[in-house]
Short mmCIF file of C-alpha atoms and ligand atoms in Angstrom, two decimals:
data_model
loop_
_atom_site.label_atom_id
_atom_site.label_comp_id
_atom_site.label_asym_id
_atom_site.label_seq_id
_atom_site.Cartn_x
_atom_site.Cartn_y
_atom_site.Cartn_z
CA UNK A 1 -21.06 23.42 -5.63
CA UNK A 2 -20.04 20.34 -4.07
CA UNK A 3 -18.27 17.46 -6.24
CA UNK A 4 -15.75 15.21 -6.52
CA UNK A 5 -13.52 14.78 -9.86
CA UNK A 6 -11.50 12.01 -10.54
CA UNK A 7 -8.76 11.80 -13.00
CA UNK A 8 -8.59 9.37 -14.53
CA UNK A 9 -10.77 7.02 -12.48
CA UNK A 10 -12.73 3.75 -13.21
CA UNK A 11 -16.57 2.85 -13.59
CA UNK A 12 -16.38 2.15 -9.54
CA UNK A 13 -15.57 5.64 -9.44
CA UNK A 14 -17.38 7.03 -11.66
CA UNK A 15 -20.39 6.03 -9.64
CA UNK A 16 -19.74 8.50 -7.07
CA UNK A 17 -16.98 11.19 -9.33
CA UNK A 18 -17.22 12.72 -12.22
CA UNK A 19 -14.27 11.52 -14.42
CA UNK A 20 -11.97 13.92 -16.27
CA UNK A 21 -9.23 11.51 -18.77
CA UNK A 22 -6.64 14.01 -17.59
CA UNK A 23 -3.52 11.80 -17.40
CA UNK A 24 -2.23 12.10 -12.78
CA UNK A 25 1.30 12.31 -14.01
CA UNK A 26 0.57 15.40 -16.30
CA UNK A 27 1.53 17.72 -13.51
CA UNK A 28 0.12 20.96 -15.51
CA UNK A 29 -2.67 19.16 -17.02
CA UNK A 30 -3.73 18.52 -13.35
CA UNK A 31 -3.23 22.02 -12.31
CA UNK A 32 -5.28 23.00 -15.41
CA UNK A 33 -8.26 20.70 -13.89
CA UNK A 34 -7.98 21.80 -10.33
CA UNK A 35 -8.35 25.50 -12.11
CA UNK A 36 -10.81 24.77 -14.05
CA UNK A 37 -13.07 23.06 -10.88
CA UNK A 38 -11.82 25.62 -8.54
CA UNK A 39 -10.59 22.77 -5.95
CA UNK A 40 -10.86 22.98 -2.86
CA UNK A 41 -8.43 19.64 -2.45
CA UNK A 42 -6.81 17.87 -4.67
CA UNK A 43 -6.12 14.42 -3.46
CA UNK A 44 -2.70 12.68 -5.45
CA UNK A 45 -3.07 9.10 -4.73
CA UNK A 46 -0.55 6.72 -6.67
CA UNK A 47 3.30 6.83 -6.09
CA UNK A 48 4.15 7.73 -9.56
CA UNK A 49 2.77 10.81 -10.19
CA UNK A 50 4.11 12.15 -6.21
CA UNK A 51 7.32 11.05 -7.37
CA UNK A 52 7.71 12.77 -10.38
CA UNK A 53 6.68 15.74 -8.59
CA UNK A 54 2.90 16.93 -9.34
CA UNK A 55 2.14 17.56 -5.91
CA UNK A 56 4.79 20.52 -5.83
CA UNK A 57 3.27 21.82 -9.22
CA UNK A 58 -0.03 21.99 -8.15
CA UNK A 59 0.70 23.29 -4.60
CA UNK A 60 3.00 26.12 -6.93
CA UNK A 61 -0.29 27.01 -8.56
CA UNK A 62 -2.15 27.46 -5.61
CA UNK A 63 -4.29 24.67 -4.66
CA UNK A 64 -4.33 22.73 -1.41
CA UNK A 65 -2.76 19.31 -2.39
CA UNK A 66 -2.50 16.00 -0.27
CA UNK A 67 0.11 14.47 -1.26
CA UNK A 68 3.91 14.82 -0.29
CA UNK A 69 6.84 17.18 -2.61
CA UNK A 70 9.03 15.18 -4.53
CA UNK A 71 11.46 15.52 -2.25
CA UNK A 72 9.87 13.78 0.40
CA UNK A 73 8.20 11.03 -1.94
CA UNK A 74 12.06 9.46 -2.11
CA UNK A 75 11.04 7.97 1.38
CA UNK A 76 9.20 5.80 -1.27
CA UNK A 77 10.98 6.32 -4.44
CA UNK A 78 14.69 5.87 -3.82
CA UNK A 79 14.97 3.02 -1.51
CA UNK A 80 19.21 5.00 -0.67
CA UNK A 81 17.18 7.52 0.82
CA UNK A 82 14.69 5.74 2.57
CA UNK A 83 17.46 3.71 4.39
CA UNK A 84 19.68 7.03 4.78
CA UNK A 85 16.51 8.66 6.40
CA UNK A 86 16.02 5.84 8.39
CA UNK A 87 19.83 5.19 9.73
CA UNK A 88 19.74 8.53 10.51
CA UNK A 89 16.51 8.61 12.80
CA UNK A 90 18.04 5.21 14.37
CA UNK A 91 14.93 3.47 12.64
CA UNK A 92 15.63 -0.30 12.64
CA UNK A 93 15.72 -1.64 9.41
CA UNK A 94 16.77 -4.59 6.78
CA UNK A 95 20.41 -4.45 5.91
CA UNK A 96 20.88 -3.91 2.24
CA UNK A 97 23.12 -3.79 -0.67
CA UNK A 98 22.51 -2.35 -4.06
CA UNK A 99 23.49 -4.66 -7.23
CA UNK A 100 24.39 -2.53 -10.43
CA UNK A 101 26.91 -5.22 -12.29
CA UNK A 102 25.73 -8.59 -13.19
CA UNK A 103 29.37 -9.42 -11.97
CA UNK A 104 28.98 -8.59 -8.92
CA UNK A 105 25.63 -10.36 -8.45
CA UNK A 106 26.72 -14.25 -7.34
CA UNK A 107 28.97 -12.36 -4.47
CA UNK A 108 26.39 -10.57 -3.21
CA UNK A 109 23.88 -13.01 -2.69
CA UNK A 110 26.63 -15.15 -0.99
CA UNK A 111 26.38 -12.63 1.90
CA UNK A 112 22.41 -12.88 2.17
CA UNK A 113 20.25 -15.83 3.10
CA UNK A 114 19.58 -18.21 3.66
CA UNK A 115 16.07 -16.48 2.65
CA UNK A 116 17.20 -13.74 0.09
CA UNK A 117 14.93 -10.74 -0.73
CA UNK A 118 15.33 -9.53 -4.21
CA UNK A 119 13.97 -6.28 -5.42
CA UNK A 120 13.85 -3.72 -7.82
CA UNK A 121 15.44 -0.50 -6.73
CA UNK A 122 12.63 1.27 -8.29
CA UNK A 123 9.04 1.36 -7.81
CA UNK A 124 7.42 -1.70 -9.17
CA UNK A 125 3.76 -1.99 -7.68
CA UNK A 126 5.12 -4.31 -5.27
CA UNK A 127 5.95 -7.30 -8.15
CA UNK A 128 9.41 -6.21 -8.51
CA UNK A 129 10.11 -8.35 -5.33
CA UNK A 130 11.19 -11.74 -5.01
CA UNK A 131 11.44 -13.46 -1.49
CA UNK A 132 13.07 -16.83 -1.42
CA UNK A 133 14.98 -19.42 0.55
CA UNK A 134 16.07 -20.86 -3.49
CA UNK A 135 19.01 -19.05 -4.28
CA UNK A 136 18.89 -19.85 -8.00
CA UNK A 137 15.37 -18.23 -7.98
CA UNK A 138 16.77 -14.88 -6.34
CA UNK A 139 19.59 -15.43 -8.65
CA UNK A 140 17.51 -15.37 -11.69
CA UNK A 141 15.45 -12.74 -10.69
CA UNK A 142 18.44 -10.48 -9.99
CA UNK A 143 19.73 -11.30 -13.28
CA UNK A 144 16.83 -10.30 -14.69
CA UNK A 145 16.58 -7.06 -13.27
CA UNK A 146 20.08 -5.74 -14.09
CA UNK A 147 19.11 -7.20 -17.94
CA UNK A 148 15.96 -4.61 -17.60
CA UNK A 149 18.60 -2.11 -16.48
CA UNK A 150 17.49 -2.02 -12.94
CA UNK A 151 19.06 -1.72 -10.12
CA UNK A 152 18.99 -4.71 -7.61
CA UNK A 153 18.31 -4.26 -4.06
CA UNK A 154 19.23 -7.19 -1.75
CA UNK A 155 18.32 -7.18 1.88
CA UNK A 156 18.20 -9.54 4.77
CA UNK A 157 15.23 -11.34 5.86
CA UNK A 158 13.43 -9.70 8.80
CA UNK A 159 11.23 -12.18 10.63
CA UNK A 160 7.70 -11.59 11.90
CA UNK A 161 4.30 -10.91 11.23
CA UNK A 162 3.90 -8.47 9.05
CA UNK A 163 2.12 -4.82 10.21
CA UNK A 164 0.77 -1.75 7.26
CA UNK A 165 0.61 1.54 9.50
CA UNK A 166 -0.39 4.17 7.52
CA UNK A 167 -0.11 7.98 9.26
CA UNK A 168 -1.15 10.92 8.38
CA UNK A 169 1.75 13.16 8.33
CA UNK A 170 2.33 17.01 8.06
CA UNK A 171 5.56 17.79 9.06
CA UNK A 172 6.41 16.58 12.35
CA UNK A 173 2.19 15.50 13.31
CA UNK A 174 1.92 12.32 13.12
CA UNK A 175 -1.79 10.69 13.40
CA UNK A 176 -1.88 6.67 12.82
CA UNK A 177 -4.95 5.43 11.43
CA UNK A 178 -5.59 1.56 12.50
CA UNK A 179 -3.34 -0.69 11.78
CA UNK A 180 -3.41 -3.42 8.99
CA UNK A 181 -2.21 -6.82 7.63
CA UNK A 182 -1.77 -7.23 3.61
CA UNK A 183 -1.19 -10.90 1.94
CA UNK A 184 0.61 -10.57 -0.76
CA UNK A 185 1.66 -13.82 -1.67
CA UNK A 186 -1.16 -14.69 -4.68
CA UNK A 187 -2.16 -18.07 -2.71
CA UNK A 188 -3.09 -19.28 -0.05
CA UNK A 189 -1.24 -20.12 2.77
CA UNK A 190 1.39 -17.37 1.64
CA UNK A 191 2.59 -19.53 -1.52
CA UNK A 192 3.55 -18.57 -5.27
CA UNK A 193 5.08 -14.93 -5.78
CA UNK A 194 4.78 -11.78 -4.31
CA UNK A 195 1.75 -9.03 -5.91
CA UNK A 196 0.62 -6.04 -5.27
CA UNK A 197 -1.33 -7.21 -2.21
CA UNK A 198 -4.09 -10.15 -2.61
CA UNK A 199 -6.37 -9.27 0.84
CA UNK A 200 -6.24 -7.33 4.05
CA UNK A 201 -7.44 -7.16 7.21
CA UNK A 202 -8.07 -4.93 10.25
CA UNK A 203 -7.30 -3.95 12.91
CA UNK A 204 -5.44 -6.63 13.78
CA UNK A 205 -6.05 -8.57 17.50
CA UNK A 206 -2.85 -9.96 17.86
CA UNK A 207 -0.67 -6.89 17.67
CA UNK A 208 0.04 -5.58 21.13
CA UNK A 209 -1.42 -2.12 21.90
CA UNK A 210 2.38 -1.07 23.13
CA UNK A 211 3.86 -2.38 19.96
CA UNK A 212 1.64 -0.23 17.97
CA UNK A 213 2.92 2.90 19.88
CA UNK A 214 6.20 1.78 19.38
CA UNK A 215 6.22 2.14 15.77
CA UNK A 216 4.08 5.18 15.94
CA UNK A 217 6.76 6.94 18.70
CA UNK A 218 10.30 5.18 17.61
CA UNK A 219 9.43 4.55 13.72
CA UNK A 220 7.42 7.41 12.53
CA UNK A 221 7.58 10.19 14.42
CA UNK A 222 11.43 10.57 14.27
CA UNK A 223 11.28 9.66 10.12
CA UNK A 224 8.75 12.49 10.25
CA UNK A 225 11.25 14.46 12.06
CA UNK A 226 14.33 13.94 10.14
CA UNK A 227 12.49 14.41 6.94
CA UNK A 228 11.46 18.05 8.05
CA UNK A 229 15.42 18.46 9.62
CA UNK A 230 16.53 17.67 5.73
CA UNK A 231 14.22 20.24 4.33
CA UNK A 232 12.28 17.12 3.11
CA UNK A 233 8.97 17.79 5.48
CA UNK A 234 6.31 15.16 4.24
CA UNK A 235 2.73 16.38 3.83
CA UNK A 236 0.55 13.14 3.29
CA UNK A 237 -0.03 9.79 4.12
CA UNK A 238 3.39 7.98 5.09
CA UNK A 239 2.88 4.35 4.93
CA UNK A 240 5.08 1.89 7.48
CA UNK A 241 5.51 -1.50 6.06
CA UNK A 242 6.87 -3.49 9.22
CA UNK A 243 7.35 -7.17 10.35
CA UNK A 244 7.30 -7.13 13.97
CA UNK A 245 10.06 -9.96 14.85
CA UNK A 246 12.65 -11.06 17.70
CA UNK A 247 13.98 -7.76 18.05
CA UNK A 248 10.76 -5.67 18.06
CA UNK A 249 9.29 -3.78 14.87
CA UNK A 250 11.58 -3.10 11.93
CA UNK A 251 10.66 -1.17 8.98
CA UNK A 252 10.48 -3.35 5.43
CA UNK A 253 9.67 -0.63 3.37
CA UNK A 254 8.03 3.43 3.39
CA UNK A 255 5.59 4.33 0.95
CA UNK A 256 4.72 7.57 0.28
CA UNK A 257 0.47 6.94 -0.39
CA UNK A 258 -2.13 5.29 0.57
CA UNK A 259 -1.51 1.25 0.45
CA UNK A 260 -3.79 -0.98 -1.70
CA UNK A 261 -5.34 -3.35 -0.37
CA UNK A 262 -5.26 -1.86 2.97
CA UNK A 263 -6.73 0.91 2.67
CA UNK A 264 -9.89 -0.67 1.58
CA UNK A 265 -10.40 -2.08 4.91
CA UNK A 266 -9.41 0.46 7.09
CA UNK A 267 -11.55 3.66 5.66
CA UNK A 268 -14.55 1.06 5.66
CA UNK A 269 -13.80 1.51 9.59
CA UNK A 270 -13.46 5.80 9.67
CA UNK A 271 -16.04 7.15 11.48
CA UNK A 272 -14.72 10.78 11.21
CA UNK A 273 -15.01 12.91 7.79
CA UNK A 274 -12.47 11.37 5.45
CA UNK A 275 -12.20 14.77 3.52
CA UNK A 276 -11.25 17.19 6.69
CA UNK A 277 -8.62 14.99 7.71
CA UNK A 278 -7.30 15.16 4.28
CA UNK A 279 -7.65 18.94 3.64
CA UNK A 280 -6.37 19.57 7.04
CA UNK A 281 -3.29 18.04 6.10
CA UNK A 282 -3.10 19.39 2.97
CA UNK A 283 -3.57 23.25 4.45
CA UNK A 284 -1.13 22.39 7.77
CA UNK A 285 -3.70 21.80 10.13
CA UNK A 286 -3.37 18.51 11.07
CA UNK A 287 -2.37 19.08 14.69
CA UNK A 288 -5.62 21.09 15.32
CA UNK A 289 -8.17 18.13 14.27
CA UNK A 290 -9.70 15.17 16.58
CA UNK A 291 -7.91 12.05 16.55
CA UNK A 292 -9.80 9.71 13.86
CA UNK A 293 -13.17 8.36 15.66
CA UNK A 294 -13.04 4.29 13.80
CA UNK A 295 -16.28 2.16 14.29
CA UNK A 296 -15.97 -1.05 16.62
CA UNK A 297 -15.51 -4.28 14.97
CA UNK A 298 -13.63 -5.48 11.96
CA UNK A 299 -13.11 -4.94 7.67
CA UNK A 300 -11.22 -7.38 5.48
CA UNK A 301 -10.89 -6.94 1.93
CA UNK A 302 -10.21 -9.35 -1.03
CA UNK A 303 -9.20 -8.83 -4.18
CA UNK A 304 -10.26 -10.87 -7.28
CA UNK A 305 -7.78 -10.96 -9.70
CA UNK A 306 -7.18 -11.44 -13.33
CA UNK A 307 -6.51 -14.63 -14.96
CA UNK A 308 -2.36 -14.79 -14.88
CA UNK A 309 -1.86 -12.18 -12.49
CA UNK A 310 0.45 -11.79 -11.23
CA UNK A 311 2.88 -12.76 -14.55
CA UNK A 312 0.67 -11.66 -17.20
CA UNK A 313 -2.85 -10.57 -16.64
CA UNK A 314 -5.58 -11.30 -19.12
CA UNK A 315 -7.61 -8.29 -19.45
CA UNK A 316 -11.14 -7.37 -21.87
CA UNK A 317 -13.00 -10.21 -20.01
CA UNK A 318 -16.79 -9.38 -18.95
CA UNK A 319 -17.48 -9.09 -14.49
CA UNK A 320 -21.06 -9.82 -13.70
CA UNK A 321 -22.17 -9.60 -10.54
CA UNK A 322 -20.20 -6.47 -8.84
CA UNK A 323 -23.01 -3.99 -9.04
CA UNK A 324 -23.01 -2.22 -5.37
CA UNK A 325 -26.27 -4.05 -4.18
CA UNK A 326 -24.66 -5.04 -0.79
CA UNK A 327 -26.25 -4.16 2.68
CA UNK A 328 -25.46 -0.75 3.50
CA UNK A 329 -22.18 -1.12 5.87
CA UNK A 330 -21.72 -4.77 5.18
CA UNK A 331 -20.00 -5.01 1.91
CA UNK A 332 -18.48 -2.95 -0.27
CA UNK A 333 -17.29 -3.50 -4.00
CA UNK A 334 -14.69 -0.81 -4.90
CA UNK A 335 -12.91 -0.95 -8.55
CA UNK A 336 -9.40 -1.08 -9.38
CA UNK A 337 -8.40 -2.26 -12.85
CA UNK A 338 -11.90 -2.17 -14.87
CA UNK A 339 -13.23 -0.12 -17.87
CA UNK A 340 -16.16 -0.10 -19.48
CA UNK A 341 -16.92 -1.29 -23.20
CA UNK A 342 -18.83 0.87 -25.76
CA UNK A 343 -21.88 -1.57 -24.92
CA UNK A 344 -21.91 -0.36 -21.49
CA UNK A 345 -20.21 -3.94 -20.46
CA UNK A 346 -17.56 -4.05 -17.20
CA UNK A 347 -14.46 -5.53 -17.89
CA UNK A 348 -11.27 -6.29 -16.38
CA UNK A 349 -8.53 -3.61 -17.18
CA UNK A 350 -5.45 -4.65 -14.83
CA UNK A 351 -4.21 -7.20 -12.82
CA UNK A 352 -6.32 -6.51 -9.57
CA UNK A 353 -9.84 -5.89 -10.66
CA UNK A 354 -12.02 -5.61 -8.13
CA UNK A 355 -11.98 -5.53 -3.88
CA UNK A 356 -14.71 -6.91 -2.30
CA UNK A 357 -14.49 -5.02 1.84
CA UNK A 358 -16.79 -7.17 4.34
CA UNK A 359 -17.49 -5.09 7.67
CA UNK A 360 -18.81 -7.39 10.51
CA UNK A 361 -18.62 -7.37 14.45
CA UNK A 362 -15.99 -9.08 14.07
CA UNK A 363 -13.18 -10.60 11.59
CA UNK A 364 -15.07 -14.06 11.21
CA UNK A 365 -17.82 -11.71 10.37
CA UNK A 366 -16.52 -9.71 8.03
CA UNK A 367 -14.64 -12.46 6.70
CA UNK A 368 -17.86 -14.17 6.20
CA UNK A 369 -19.99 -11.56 4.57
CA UNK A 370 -17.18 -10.35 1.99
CA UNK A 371 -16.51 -13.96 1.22
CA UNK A 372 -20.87 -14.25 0.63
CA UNK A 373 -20.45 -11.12 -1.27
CA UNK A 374 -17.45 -12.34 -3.77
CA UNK A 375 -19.14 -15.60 -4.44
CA UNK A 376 -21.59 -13.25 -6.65
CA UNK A 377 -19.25 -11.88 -9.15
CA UNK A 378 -17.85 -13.63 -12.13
CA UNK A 379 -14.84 -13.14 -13.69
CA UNK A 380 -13.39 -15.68 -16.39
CA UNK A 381 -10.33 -17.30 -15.06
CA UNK A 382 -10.11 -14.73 -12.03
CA UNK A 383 -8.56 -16.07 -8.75
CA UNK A 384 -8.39 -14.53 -5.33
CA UNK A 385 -6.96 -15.91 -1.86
CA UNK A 386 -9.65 -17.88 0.78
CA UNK A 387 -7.63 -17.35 3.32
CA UNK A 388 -7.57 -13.55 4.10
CA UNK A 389 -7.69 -12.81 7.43
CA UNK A 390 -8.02 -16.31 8.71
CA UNK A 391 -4.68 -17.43 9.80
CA UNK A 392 -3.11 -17.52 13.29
CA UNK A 393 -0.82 -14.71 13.61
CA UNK A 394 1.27 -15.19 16.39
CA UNK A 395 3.64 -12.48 17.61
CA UNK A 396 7.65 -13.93 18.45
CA UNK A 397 8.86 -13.49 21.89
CA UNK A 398 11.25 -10.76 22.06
CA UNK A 399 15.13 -11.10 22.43
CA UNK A 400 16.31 -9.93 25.91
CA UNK A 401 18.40 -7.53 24.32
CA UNK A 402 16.82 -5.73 20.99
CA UNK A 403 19.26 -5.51 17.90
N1 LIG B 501 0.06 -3.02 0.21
C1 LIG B 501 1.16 -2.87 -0.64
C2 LIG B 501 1.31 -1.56 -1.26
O1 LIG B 501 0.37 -0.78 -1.32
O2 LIG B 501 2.37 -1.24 -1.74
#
């Protein structure tokens, strides 16, 4: 039998899965599932659950597992390691300092800015960052980090469009899949704070082709490499967050999984079996499949979000309007936080709802038809950006000599 399980999932889903409330950062509870199915793959998508390790239990038990160790999820998880990895590999990245005494907090930020990034040393769904050229706002958002008991991470600004190049990795094979662009400021024109991503785009026209190999051959192939020389190998989907700036590409962050929004817009481009690529990572294969075949022209997503979010979401109210009755390859509704009531209702159940993916010739087309497509849904006091994928991106000149 052919299927696809989902644990827990979401009425989006559920459409295509069947859903199993087994909780992803149970590690033997998953296990249990993929031995009850028999699986063939299992698939561990979110950070938190790779973190904490359930990709090495379920490997233990026996199952192919995309999805990197724990070990290797620190590229994500402990932002020391990510830079130590990185230094390492000569891997250009922000300079950074980590703030554990509210004492020490004023001093610090005196050696940052004028634009200070604030974040949480931990994994915070991408809200736990602050960017700012008002110190008292970094200020008070470092404060109130250390009062949560978190660690504060400061780092210098890197200038530069920003790039999402997400690999598929298995030891030292490294396979890019097209690059993105995520806006994660919640308004347009890149104002009010940071989310979890509000849009994205790709691929993306202004990006030179040589950059692009540039991050693939100087970024991620030797993080890839020093992972497996540390006895870290990674075995998944290794995410570059980049701004590409004076001095050429330099990493802002690694993530360990697929990236939301992106990835909505770039699988709605995959023209090769989504599945083999995964399982042949999963079973070590990865250099023995076909480079990804992508279909021409473009995919932007948007997400609409919750009333509040990012601060405080309001969740329980009714969508109408999202059931999948787009043209086939033109739009695409795909869930993200929604449930559904005992009546059979959808509701909101998180900050990001809902993405709507628009798939055109090209951006203004896609642009266009996920825009038509999102004007159909209603959400009480949702919001979502109008300006995904429509401003001029324009690459800085480099520096004679890169830093
Ligand atoms: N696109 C931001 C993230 O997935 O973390």
């Amino acid at each position: 039998m052919t299927a696809v399980i989902a644990a827990p999932g979401n009425p989006g889903i559920g459409q295509h899965a069947e859903l199993r409330p087994v909780d992803p950062c149970a590690a033997d509870d998953v296990a249990a599932l993929a031995g009850e199915v028999a699986a063939d793959l299992v698939v561990i998508g979110p950070e938190v659950p790779l973190v904490l390790g359930v990709a090495d239990v379920v490997r233990a038990a026996g199952f192919p597992v995309f999805g990197p160790s724990a070990d290797a999820a620190r590229i994500e998880g402990s932002k020391a390691f990510a830079k130590d990895v990185m230094a390492v590999a000569g891997v250009r990245t922000a300079h950074s300092e980590i703030v554990d005494n509210p004492a020490e907090l004023d001093a610090a930020l005196d050696r940052f800015g004028p634009t200070w990034v604030v974040k949480d040393d931990g994994l915070a769904a991408g809200k736990g960052v602050v960017v700012t050229a008002d110190r008292r706002a970094a200020r008070d958002h470092g404060a109130e980090l250390l009062e949560q008991g978190h660690p504060v991470l400061l780092e210098s600004f890197l200038d530069g469009p920003e790039v999402s190049l997400f690999c598929l990795v298995d030891g030292e094979t490294v396979i890019p899949l097209l690059p993105a662009q995520d806006h994660k400021r919640v308004g347009d024109g890149d104002s009010g704070p940071n989310t979890g991503g509000m849009g994205a785009y790709t691929p993306l026209p202004w990006l030179p082709a040589e950059t692009l190999t540039e991050i693939v051959e100087d970024v991620v192939k030797p993080v890839a490499a020093e992972l497996v020389a540390r006895g870290s190998s990674f075995s998944g989907l290794l995410y570059a967050g980049l701004a590409v700036g004076t001095n050429g590409p330099a990493v802002v962050e690694f993530n360990c999984r697929f990236g939301d929004p992106e990835t909505q817009a770039v699988l709605a481009l995959l023209d090769s079996p989504f599945a083999e690529l995964l399982h042949a990572t999963a079973t070590g294969r990865l250099a023995e499949v076909d480079a990804p075949r992508w279909k021409d022209g473009s995919a932007i997503t948007v997400v609409l979000a919750a009333e509040n979010y990012p601060a405080r979401p309001r969740t329980g109210d009714v969508i109408t309007g999202a059931e999948d009755g787009a043209l086939e390859g033109e739009t695409l509704v795909l869930h993200a936080g929604t449930d559904q009531r005992a009546d059979k209702a959808l509701v909101s159940a998180g900050g990001r709802v809902l993405n709507v993916v628009g798939v055109g010739a090209d951006l203004a087309q896609a642009r266009e038809r996920a825009y038509a497509r999102l004007a159909g849904i209603k959400l009480p006091g949702s919001h979502f950006r109008t300006d995904i994928g429509a401003t001029e991106v324009v690459v800085p000149e480099r520096n004679s000599v890169a830093g």
